[in-house]
Amino acid sequence: MTRGSDPAGPVYGIDFGTWTSAAVVLRRGHPPLPVRDPVSPYGATSVRSAVCVLPDGSVVVGQAAQNSRLQRPDRFRAEFKREFGEPSPLQLGERRYTAAQLTAKVLGFLVEQAGSAVNAAPSRVVITVPATWEGNRRELMLSAAEAAGLPREIVEVHTEPVAAIVYALQDHGMDRDRTILVYDLGGGTFDLAVAQGTKEGFTVLGSPGGLSDVGGLAIDEAVLGLIRERCPDTVDALRRSAAGSDDPTALRRAILLAEACTMFKQQLSVSSEHSDLLTMLDPPIEVTLTRTDLREAIRPLLSETVEECERVLRAHRLDWNDIDLIVPVGGSSRLPMVADLLYERSGRTVLNVAEPELAVAVGAAWLARGIAPQQVATAPPDPRSASPSITDSPPTPKSSAPLPPPPSHLPHKVAALLRAGLSDRMVREAVRHVRH
């Protein structure tokens, strides 16, 4: 591992995520310090990637925005990372913002909270982006950071899986040469990278891989499909009422249903089953889902991530037998079926990461401190592999009759609820159609 200049002042690592974002401050002689949202009642070490425009024109971020979402649903926006780089503005009340401008609001909030925590400006900042982001979106992220008050000369952009590799090697004390695969399942995307080395030195093998449409939001949509199987008429009625008008009550109910899907997912990461009375439906209905239900619903999604791992390994002329350790990071990797499927398909050791949501931000902070991976050329693709190259462009939808677009002011998950249609095949095909 090579080290650049060691900044004298604090450095920041920022993981801007689809669902939540995290910032970690690293100071000489201190352990990594995660930034907390002062409004969060639970002291969470991540901040909701959400903004809300108040009637006076001011903008609140994180939990404060989340607290305002039901009162002002037309002024609230989250999950805009999926639209980052698109020129079309997003309507929030009477104002219009691009996704990059909203990103700058979140970055500015993280920087402000970090500065308050250590009472010092950063000497260097690393911001992470998905492995599938290239060229213009990385440059746009630098511009968003500048709009957030960070001088461009102190900001670097690294991919999320490379930062996660730095986290794994730096924080888990690899005592011998190993080949590791970082499996990063976040809120909106899946990323991976392969590296060889120890905490004293490592090499990232070629280019990271990833999928731009598989993550926590796709899992939430699968949960929605399971709920619809149990009460199709009421879910469809809510979908029609929210799509057919600007009625704030219908929109609030759609937001609550989307958030109930997230709650089911989170509960099933720690419990074998979960029940909830869905009062936003008319009539209200109690729904019980089991971990087995969720496992079967998302197995196709998770299988795609494993297939992408295998594609990248083939590109490096490796296979699972060449991997010593798999490191799952990203909040969605908390689901037990993720580690189960990885072990089932690979037969390799899967590390249990205590706080997977913070791994990328911690790795980014170590990168900002001066730890720089040595990149090497990607091994020539195996001619036996017919897997396509990574692309930012979504595949052509399988349906020849695309659904009409939802109103542009809707949060992404609510728009997904309205567009998907949610056939009896649950949500698998819907995930293919609901793209921005």
GROMACS .gro file of C-alpha atoms in nm:
model
  436
    1MET     CA    1   0.000   0.000   0.000
    2THR     CA    2   0.142   0.333  -0.096
    3ARG     CA    3   0.080   0.643   0.107
    4GLY     CA    4   0.059   0.996  -0.017
    5SER     CA    5   0.118   1.303   0.192
    6ASP     CA    6  -0.040   1.274   0.534
    7PRO     CA    7  -0.262   1.580   0.588
    8ALA     CA    8  -0.208   1.759   0.916
    9GLY     CA    9  -0.574   1.848   0.964
   10PRO     CA   10  -0.882   1.626   0.976
   11VAL     CA   11  -0.992   1.444   0.661
   12TYR     CA   12  -1.343   1.343   0.561
   13GLY     CA   13  -1.469   1.033   0.388
   14ILE     CA   14  -1.818   1.074   0.239
   15ASP     CA   15  -2.036   0.794   0.103
   16PHE     CA   16  -2.327   0.960  -0.078
   17GLY     CA   17  -2.593   0.690  -0.096
   18THR     CA   18  -2.931   0.641  -0.255
   19TRP     CA   19  -3.115   0.581   0.073
   20THR     CA   20  -2.871   0.713   0.333
   21SER     CA   21  -2.537   0.891   0.325
   22ALA     CA   22  -2.250   0.868   0.569
   23ALA     CA   23  -1.953   1.086   0.656
   24VAL     CA   24  -1.656   0.982   0.867
   25VAL     CA   25  -1.391   1.218   1.007
   26LEU     CA   26  -1.037   1.088   1.057
   27ARG     CA   27  -0.793   1.277   1.278
   28ARG     CA   28  -0.439   1.184   1.366
   29GLY     CA   29  -0.435   0.983   1.689
   30HIS     CA   30  -0.814   0.931   1.695
   31PRO     CA   31  -1.042   0.650   1.577
   32PRO     CA   32  -1.276   0.718   1.285
   33LEU     CA   33  -1.560   0.949   1.393
   34PRO     CA   34  -1.895   0.899   1.214
   35VAL     CA   35  -2.111   1.207   1.160
   36ARG     CA   36  -2.454   1.193   1.322
   37ASP     CA   37  -2.776   1.366   1.226
   38PRO     CA   38  -2.862   1.598   1.519
   39VAL     CA   39  -3.236   1.556   1.455
   40SER     CA   40  -3.228   1.177   1.458
   41PRO     CA   41  -3.375   1.049   1.787
   42TYR     CA   42  -3.169   0.729   1.773
   43GLY     CA   43  -2.822   0.872   1.713
   44ALA     CA   44  -2.793   0.704   1.375
   45THR     CA   45  -2.449   0.708   1.216
   46SER     CA   46  -2.596   0.773   0.871
   47VAL     CA   47  -2.806   1.054   0.731
   48ARG     CA   48  -3.115   1.009   0.517
   49SER     CA   49  -3.041   1.126   0.161
   50ALA     CA   50  -3.351   1.342   0.153
   51VAL     CA   51  -3.438   1.711   0.125
   52CYS     CA   52  -3.752   1.914   0.185
   53VAL     CA   53  -3.815   2.274   0.081
   54LEU     CA   54  -4.002   2.470   0.349
   55PRO     CA   55  -4.258   2.740   0.264
   56ASP     CA   56  -4.003   3.016   0.333
   57GLY     CA   57  -3.771   2.867   0.069
   58SER     CA   58  -3.519   2.719   0.312
   59VAL     CA   59  -3.409   2.358   0.266
   60VAL     CA   60  -3.383   2.095   0.539
   61VAL     CA   61  -3.188   1.771   0.498
   62GLY     CA   62  -3.183   1.426   0.654
   63GLN     CA   63  -3.417   1.345   0.943
   64ALA     CA   64  -3.559   1.698   0.941
   65ALA     CA   65  -3.665   1.645   0.579
   66GLN     CA   66  -3.801   1.301   0.665
   67ASN     CA   67  -4.008   1.453   0.946
   68SER     CA   68  -4.163   1.698   0.698
   69ARG     CA   69  -4.242   1.448   0.422
   70LEU     CA   70  -4.607   1.380   0.512
   71GLN     CA   71  -4.697   1.742   0.580
   72ARG     CA   72  -4.532   1.862   0.256
   73PRO     CA   73  -4.509   1.561   0.021
   74ASP     CA   74  -4.486   1.781  -0.288
   75ARG     CA   75  -4.180   1.957  -0.141
   76PHE     CA   76  -3.999   1.639  -0.035
   77ARG     CA   77  -3.752   1.440  -0.243
   78ALA     CA   78  -3.535   1.137  -0.172
   79GLU     CA   79  -3.349   0.872  -0.371
   80PHE     CA   80  -3.241   1.132  -0.628
   81LYS     CA   81  -2.902   0.967  -0.661
   82ARG     CA   82  -3.065   0.751  -0.928
   83GLU     CA   83  -3.127   1.067  -1.133
   84PHE     CA   84  -2.784   1.217  -1.077
   85GLY     CA   85  -2.649   1.353  -1.404
   86GLU     CA   86  -2.987   1.387  -1.572
   87PRO     CA   87  -3.058   1.742  -1.691
   88SER     CA   88  -3.433   1.740  -1.621
   89PRO     CA   89  -3.508   1.936  -1.303
   90LEU     CA   90  -3.715   1.799  -1.016
   91GLN     CA   91  -4.009   2.000  -0.889
   92LEU     CA   92  -4.018   2.067  -0.515
   93GLY     CA   93  -4.306   2.299  -0.442
   94GLU     CA   94  -4.258   2.614  -0.647
   95ARG     CA   95  -3.887   2.548  -0.700
   96ARG     CA   96  -3.694   2.328  -0.939
   97TYR     CA   97  -3.365   2.155  -0.868
   98THR     CA   98  -3.146   1.913  -1.056
   99ALA     CA   99  -3.042   1.595  -0.876
  100ALA     CA  100  -2.688   1.736  -0.859
  101GLN     CA  101  -2.815   2.048  -0.680
  102LEU     CA  102  -3.002   1.833  -0.427
  103THR     CA  103  -2.687   1.624  -0.383
  104ALA     CA  104  -2.497   1.944  -0.301
  105LYS     CA  105  -2.753   2.012  -0.025
  106VAL     CA  106  -2.685   1.672   0.132
  107LEU     CA  107  -2.308   1.709   0.098
  108GLY     CA  108  -2.324   2.054   0.252
  109PHE     CA  109  -2.520   1.919   0.548
  110LEU     CA  110  -2.267   1.638   0.603
  111VAL     CA  111  -1.974   1.880   0.583
  112GLU     CA  112  -2.142   2.121   0.825
  113GLN     CA  113  -2.209   1.845   1.080
  114ALA     CA  114  -1.856   1.708   1.044
  115GLY     CA  115  -1.705   2.053   1.094
  116SER     CA  116  -1.918   2.106   1.404
  117ALA     CA  117  -1.808   1.770   1.548
  118VAL     CA  118  -1.435   1.847   1.527
  119ASN     CA  119  -1.440   2.228   1.508
  120ALA     CA  120  -1.207   2.227   1.208
  121ALA     CA  121  -1.232   2.241   0.831
  122PRO     CA  122  -1.113   1.938   0.633
  123SER     CA  123  -0.771   1.928   0.473
  124ARG     CA  124  -0.879   1.659   0.226
  125VAL     CA  125  -1.212   1.494   0.133
  126VAL     CA  126  -1.283   1.175  -0.056
  127ILE     CA  127  -1.633   1.123  -0.195
  128THR     CA  128  -1.730   0.782  -0.328
  129VAL     CA  129  -1.942   0.702  -0.633
  130PRO     CA  130  -2.072   0.377  -0.785
  131ALA     CA  131  -1.833   0.177  -0.999
  132THR     CA  132  -2.069   0.221  -1.295
  133TRP     CA  133  -2.032   0.600  -1.287
  134GLU     CA  134  -1.788   0.733  -1.541
  135GLY     CA  135  -1.662   1.063  -1.678
  136ASN     CA  136  -1.934   1.323  -1.665
  137ARG     CA  137  -2.103   1.205  -1.345
  138ARG     CA  138  -1.776   1.197  -1.153
  139GLU     CA  139  -1.698   1.550  -1.273
  140LEU     CA  140  -2.050   1.656  -1.176
  141MET     CA  141  -1.994   1.514  -0.826
  142LEU     CA  142  -1.686   1.736  -0.793
  143SER     CA  143  -1.901   2.034  -0.895
  144ALA     CA  144  -2.165   1.936  -0.637
  145ALA     CA  145  -1.894   1.919  -0.370
  146GLU     CA  146  -1.776   2.266  -0.471
  147ALA     CA  147  -2.134   2.394  -0.448
  148ALA     CA  148  -2.145   2.242  -0.098
  149GLY     CA  149  -1.854   2.465   0.006
  150LEU     CA  150  -1.561   2.227  -0.047
  151PRO     CA  151  -1.265   2.371  -0.243
  152ARG     CA  152  -1.216   2.156  -0.550
  153GLU     CA  153  -0.843   2.116  -0.488
  154ILE     CA  154  -0.903   1.917  -0.166
  155VAL     CA  155  -1.168   1.680  -0.308
  156GLU     CA  156  -1.108   1.344  -0.474
  157VAL     CA  157  -1.358   1.093  -0.613
  158HIS     CA  158  -1.307   0.718  -0.570
  159THR     CA  159  -1.535   0.424  -0.642
  160GLU     CA  160  -1.737   0.274  -0.359
  161PRO     CA  161  -1.592  -0.079  -0.384
  162VAL     CA  162  -1.232   0.049  -0.380
  163ALA     CA  163  -1.308   0.245  -0.061
  164ALA     CA  164  -1.466  -0.068   0.083
  165ILE     CA  165  -1.148  -0.265   0.003
  166VAL     CA  166  -0.943  -0.007   0.195
  167TYR     CA  167  -1.186  -0.045   0.488
  168ALA     CA  168  -1.155  -0.425   0.484
  169LEU     CA  169  -0.777  -0.430   0.467
  170GLN     CA  170  -0.717  -0.142   0.707
  171ASP     CA  171  -0.975  -0.226   0.974
  172HIS     CA  172  -0.961  -0.606   0.974
  173GLY     CA  173  -0.587  -0.653   1.006
  174MET     CA  174  -0.518  -0.894   0.722
  175ASP     CA  175  -0.216  -1.085   0.852
  176ARG     CA  176  -0.107  -1.247   0.527
  177ASP     CA  177  -0.145  -1.209   0.152
  178ARG     CA  178  -0.507  -1.260   0.057
  179THR     CA  179  -0.734  -1.210  -0.238
  180ILE     CA  180  -1.059  -1.048  -0.129
  181LEU     CA  181  -1.382  -0.964  -0.305
  182VAL     CA  182  -1.583  -0.670  -0.175
  183TYR     CA  183  -1.957  -0.712  -0.232
  184ASP     CA  184  -2.126  -0.372  -0.189
  185LEU     CA  185  -2.507  -0.390  -0.187
  186GLY     CA  186  -2.633  -0.039  -0.120
  187GLY     CA  187  -2.964   0.141  -0.142
  188GLY     CA  188  -2.974   0.179  -0.519
  189THR     CA  189  -2.676   0.002  -0.675
  190PHE     CA  190  -2.454  -0.302  -0.643
  191ASP     CA  191  -2.075  -0.266  -0.674
  192LEU     CA  192  -1.786  -0.506  -0.638
  193ALA     CA  193  -1.409  -0.509  -0.664
  194VAL     CA  194  -1.131  -0.764  -0.624
  195ALA     CA  195  -0.797  -0.691  -0.457
  196GLN     CA  196  -0.486  -0.878  -0.356
  197GLY     CA  197  -0.269  -0.787  -0.059
  198THR     CA  198  -0.264  -0.707   0.312
  199LYS     CA  199  -0.303  -0.387   0.513
  200GLU     CA  200   0.063  -0.318   0.433
  201GLY     CA  201   0.004  -0.315   0.059
  202PHE     CA  202  -0.257  -0.416  -0.198
  203THR     CA  203  -0.345  -0.405  -0.565
  204VAL     CA  204  -0.693  -0.356  -0.704
  205LEU     CA  205  -0.739  -0.598  -0.992
  206GLY     CA  206  -0.855  -0.403  -1.294
  207SER     CA  207  -1.186  -0.221  -1.299
  208PRO     CA  208  -1.460  -0.271  -1.039
  209GLY     CA  209  -1.791  -0.420  -1.151
  210GLY     CA  210  -2.149  -0.344  -1.064
  211LEU     CA  211  -2.518  -0.324  -1.147
  212SER     CA  212  -2.689   0.013  -1.161
  213ASP     CA  213  -3.038  -0.108  -1.069
  214VAL     CA  214  -2.999  -0.369  -0.793
  215GLY     CA  215  -3.003  -0.257  -0.429
  216GLY     CA  216  -3.227  -0.182  -0.135
  217LEU     CA  217  -3.490  -0.002  -0.343
  218ALA     CA  218  -3.532  -0.303  -0.572
  219ILE     CA  219  -3.571  -0.520  -0.260
  220ASP     CA  220  -3.837  -0.280  -0.128
  221GLU     CA  221  -4.024  -0.320  -0.457
  222ALA     CA  222  -4.007  -0.697  -0.415
  223VAL     CA  223  -4.162  -0.655  -0.068
  224LEU     CA  224  -4.434  -0.445  -0.228
  225GLY     CA  225  -4.501  -0.732  -0.467
  226LEU     CA  226  -4.543  -0.968  -0.173
  227ILE     CA  227  -4.789  -0.728  -0.007
  228ARG     CA  228  -4.984  -0.693  -0.330
  229GLU     CA  229  -5.014  -1.072  -0.355
  230ARG     CA  230  -5.207  -1.062  -0.029
  231CYS     CA  231  -5.431  -0.762  -0.107
  232PRO     CA  232  -5.412  -0.678  -0.480
  233ASP     CA  233  -5.734  -0.474  -0.499
  234THR     CA  234  -5.643  -0.235  -0.218
  235VAL     CA  235  -5.286  -0.183  -0.337
  236ASP     CA  236  -5.405  -0.120  -0.692
  237ALA     CA  237  -5.671   0.123  -0.567
  238LEU     CA  238  -5.407   0.323  -0.382
  239ARG     CA  239  -5.184   0.319  -0.688
  240ARG     CA  240  -5.465   0.456  -0.906
  241SER     CA  241  -5.567   0.727  -0.659
  242ALA     CA  242  -5.210   0.850  -0.611
  243ALA     CA  243  -5.142   0.850  -0.987
  244GLY     CA  244  -5.466   1.008  -1.094
  245SER     CA  245  -5.454   1.334  -0.901
  246ASP     CA  246  -5.244   1.572  -0.697
  247ASP     CA  247  -5.443   1.480  -0.385
  248PRO     CA  248  -5.188   1.513  -0.101
  249THR     CA  249  -5.377   1.259   0.107
  250ALA     CA  250  -5.336   0.989  -0.157
  251LEU     CA  251  -4.969   1.079  -0.197
  252ARG     CA  252  -4.912   1.058   0.178
  253ARG     CA  253  -5.072   0.713   0.183
  254ALA     CA  254  -4.846   0.603  -0.104
  255ILE     CA  255  -4.540   0.732   0.084
  256LEU     CA  256  -4.647   0.542   0.396
  257LEU     CA  257  -4.692   0.221   0.198
  258ALA     CA  258  -4.346   0.259   0.044
  259GLU     CA  259  -4.198   0.313   0.389
  260ALA     CA  260  -4.386   0.011   0.525
  261CYS     CA  261  -4.207  -0.198   0.260
  262THR     CA  262  -3.873  -0.069   0.388
  263MET     CA  263  -3.974  -0.150   0.745
  264PHE     CA  264  -4.065  -0.508   0.650
  265LYS     CA  265  -3.723  -0.548   0.486
  266GLN     CA  266  -3.540  -0.411   0.788
  267GLN     CA  267  -3.736  -0.620   1.038
  268LEU     CA  268  -3.683  -0.938   0.837
  269SER     CA  269  -3.308  -0.877   0.855
  270VAL     CA  270  -3.330  -0.955   1.230
  271SER     CA  271  -3.656  -1.154   1.269
  272SER     CA  272  -3.795  -1.467   1.108
  273GLU     CA  273  -4.130  -1.296   1.045
  274HIS     CA  274  -4.294  -0.957   1.077
  275SER     CA  275  -4.656  -0.838   1.087
  276ASP     CA  276  -4.791  -0.489   1.036
  277LEU     CA  277  -5.134  -0.329   1.014
  278LEU     CA  278  -5.125  -0.130   0.690
  279THR     CA  279  -5.359   0.154   0.783
  280MET     CA  280  -5.277   0.348   0.467
  281LEU     CA  281  -5.476   0.091   0.266
  282ASP     CA  282  -5.855   0.113   0.237
  283PRO     CA  283  -5.968  -0.094   0.416
  284PRO     CA  284  -5.667  -0.142   0.643
  285ILE     CA  285  -5.525  -0.492   0.638
  286GLU     CA  286  -5.277  -0.680   0.855
  287VAL     CA  287  -4.999  -0.842   0.654
  288THR     CA  288  -4.749  -1.099   0.777
  289LEU     CA  289  -4.433  -1.176   0.582
  290THR     CA  290  -4.166  -1.430   0.669
  291ARG     CA  291  -3.797  -1.430   0.600
  292THR     CA  292  -3.858  -1.725   0.369
  293ASP     CA  293  -4.108  -1.516   0.170
  294LEU     CA  294  -3.850  -1.243   0.125
  295ARG     CA  295  -3.571  -1.488   0.048
  296GLU     CA  296  -3.763  -1.639  -0.242
  297ALA     CA  297  -3.882  -1.301  -0.371
  298ILE     CA  298  -3.535  -1.149  -0.392
  299ARG     CA  299  -3.338  -1.459  -0.489
  300PRO     CA  300  -3.342  -1.356  -0.861
  301LEU     CA  301  -3.205  -1.012  -0.768
  302LEU     CA  302  -2.932  -1.153  -0.546
  303SER     CA  303  -2.847  -1.414  -0.808
  304GLU     CA  304  -2.781  -1.128  -1.052
  305THR     CA  305  -2.525  -0.983  -0.811
  306VAL     CA  306  -2.348  -1.318  -0.774
  307GLU     CA  307  -2.346  -1.362  -1.152
  308GLU     CA  308  -2.186  -1.018  -1.183
  309CYS     CA  309  -1.920  -1.127  -0.932
  310GLU     CA  310  -1.852  -1.434  -1.143
  311ARG     CA  311  -1.833  -1.223  -1.458
  312VAL     CA  312  -1.571  -0.996  -1.303
  313LEU     CA  313  -1.374  -1.293  -1.172
  314ARG     CA  314  -1.371  -1.447  -1.521
  315ALA     CA  315  -1.249  -1.116  -1.663
  316HIS     CA  316  -0.954  -1.141  -1.421
  317ARG     CA  317  -0.912  -1.512  -1.507
  318LEU     CA  318  -1.007  -1.607  -1.154
  319ASP     CA  319  -1.279  -1.818  -0.999
  320TRP     CA  320  -1.423  -1.856  -0.649
  321ASN     CA  321  -1.139  -2.090  -0.548
  322ASP     CA  322  -0.898  -1.797  -0.589
  323ILE     CA  323  -1.088  -1.583  -0.335
  324ASP     CA  324  -0.983  -1.603   0.030
  325LEU     CA  325  -1.247  -1.374   0.176
  326ILE     CA  326  -1.575  -1.206   0.073
  327VAL     CA  327  -1.650  -0.876   0.247
  328PRO     CA  328  -2.020  -0.773   0.226
  329VAL     CA  329  -2.081  -0.401   0.285
  330GLY     CA  330  -2.369  -0.160   0.226
  331GLY     CA  331  -2.686  -0.149   0.434
  332SER     CA  332  -2.872  -0.404   0.223
  333SER     CA  333  -2.606  -0.667   0.297
  334ARG     CA  334  -2.751  -0.691   0.649
  335LEU     CA  335  -3.014  -0.932   0.512
  336PRO     CA  336  -2.904  -1.282   0.620
  337MET     CA  337  -2.993  -1.429   0.281
  338VAL     CA  338  -2.715  -1.221   0.123
  339ALA     CA  339  -2.438  -1.396   0.316
  340ASP     CA  340  -2.621  -1.730   0.279
  341LEU     CA  341  -2.633  -1.703  -0.101
  342LEU     CA  342  -2.274  -1.584  -0.126
  343TYR     CA  343  -2.155  -1.884   0.075
  344GLU     CA  344  -2.384  -2.121  -0.113
  345ARG     CA  345  -2.252  -2.010  -0.453
  346SER     CA  346  -1.887  -1.953  -0.362
  347GLY     CA  347  -1.805  -2.185  -0.074
  348ARG     CA  348  -1.573  -1.912   0.054
  349THR     CA  349  -1.556  -1.738   0.393
  350VAL     CA  350  -1.796  -1.442   0.421
  351LEU     CA  351  -1.688  -1.176   0.671
  352ASN     CA  352  -1.944  -1.055   0.925
  353VAL     CA  353  -1.919  -0.673   0.908
  354ALA     CA  354  -2.058  -0.503   1.220
  355GLU     CA  355  -2.163  -0.174   1.057
  356PRO     CA  356  -2.183  -0.236   0.681
  357GLU     CA  357  -2.344   0.106   0.623
  358LEU     CA  358  -2.024   0.281   0.738
  359ALA     CA  359  -1.765   0.065   0.562
  360VAL     CA  360  -1.740   0.273   0.245
  361ALA     CA  361  -1.724   0.605   0.433
  362VAL     CA  362  -1.453   0.470   0.665
  363GLY     CA  363  -1.253   0.345   0.366
  364ALA     CA  364  -1.297   0.683   0.198
  365ALA     CA  365  -1.158   0.853   0.509
  366TRP     CA  366  -0.851   0.627   0.501
  367LEU     CA  367  -0.806   0.714   0.133
  368ALA     CA  368  -0.827   1.082   0.222
  369ARG     CA  369  -0.557   1.024   0.484
  370GLY     CA  370  -0.323   0.919   0.204
  371ILE     CA  371  -0.378   0.551   0.137
  372ALA     CA  372  -0.379   0.510  -0.241
  373PRO     CA  373  -0.449   0.180  -0.418
  374GLN     CA  374  -0.224   0.088  -0.706
  375GLN     CA  375  -0.444   0.027  -1.010
  376VAL     CA  376  -0.341  -0.227  -1.273
  377ALA     CA  377  -0.485  -0.302  -1.615
  378THR     CA  378  -0.786  -0.528  -1.627
  379ALA     CA  379  -0.704  -0.880  -1.738
  380PRO     CA  380  -0.831  -0.952  -2.091
  381PRO     CA  381  -1.185  -1.089  -2.082
  382ASP     CA  382  -1.215  -1.464  -2.095
  383PRO     CA  383  -1.333  -1.544  -2.450
  384ARG     CA  384  -1.556  -1.814  -2.305
  385SER     CA  385  -1.756  -1.549  -2.121
  386ALA     CA  386  -2.047  -1.393  -2.306
  387SER     CA  387  -2.128  -1.152  -2.026
  388PRO     CA  388  -2.176  -0.793  -2.139
  389SER     CA  389  -1.955  -0.510  -2.023
  390ILE     CA  390  -2.073  -0.281  -1.748
  391THR     CA  391  -2.280   0.005  -1.880
  392ASP     CA  392  -2.468   0.298  -1.736
  393SER     CA  393  -2.745   0.248  -1.988
  394PRO     CA  394  -3.033   0.028  -1.870
  395PRO     CA  395  -3.127  -0.268  -2.088
  396THR     CA  396  -3.425  -0.239  -2.318
  397PRO     CA  397  -3.745  -0.319  -2.126
  398LYS     CA  398  -3.898  -0.653  -2.208
  399SER     CA  399  -4.248  -0.510  -2.226
  400SER     CA  400  -4.357  -0.361  -2.557
  401ALA     CA  401  -4.622  -0.148  -2.389
  402PRO     CA  402  -4.445   0.086  -2.147
  403LEU     CA  403  -4.646   0.226  -1.861
  404PRO     CA  404  -4.711   0.602  -1.861
  405PRO     CA  405  -4.466   0.804  -1.655
  406PRO     CA  406  -4.578   0.900  -1.304
  407PRO     CA  407  -4.604   1.264  -1.196
  408SER     CA  408  -4.251   1.408  -1.180
  409HIS     CA  409  -4.285   1.532  -0.821
  410LEU     CA  410  -4.326   1.187  -0.671
  411PRO     CA  411  -4.052   1.026  -0.459
  412HIS     CA  412  -3.878   0.747  -0.649
  413LYS     CA  413  -4.026   0.459  -0.450
  414VAL     CA  414  -4.376   0.603  -0.486
  415ALA     CA  415  -4.318   0.646  -0.858
  416ALA     CA  416  -4.206   0.285  -0.865
  417LEU     CA  417  -4.528   0.182  -0.693
  418LEU     CA  418  -4.732   0.367  -0.954
  419ARG     CA  419  -4.539   0.255  -1.263
  420ALA     CA  420  -4.474  -0.106  -1.179
  421GLY     CA  421  -4.823  -0.242  -1.225
  422LEU     CA  422  -4.706  -0.530  -1.004
  423SER     CA  423  -4.815  -0.838  -1.193
  424ASP     CA  424  -4.873  -1.175  -1.033
  425ARG     CA  425  -4.508  -1.254  -1.105
  426MET     CA  426  -4.459  -1.009  -0.819
  427VAL     CA  427  -4.209  -0.744  -0.892
  428ARG     CA  428  -3.931  -0.906  -1.087
  429GLU     CA  429  -4.023  -0.754  -1.421
  430ALA     CA  430  -4.121  -0.427  -1.254
  431VAL     CA  431  -3.764  -0.381  -1.141
  432ARG     CA  432  -3.664  -0.392  -1.507
  433HIS     CA  433  -3.914  -0.119  -1.601
  434VAL     CA  434  -3.884   0.123  -1.310
  435ARG     CA  435  -3.565   0.302  -1.413
  436HIS     CA  436  -3.471   0.668  -1.419
   0.00000   0.00000   0.00000
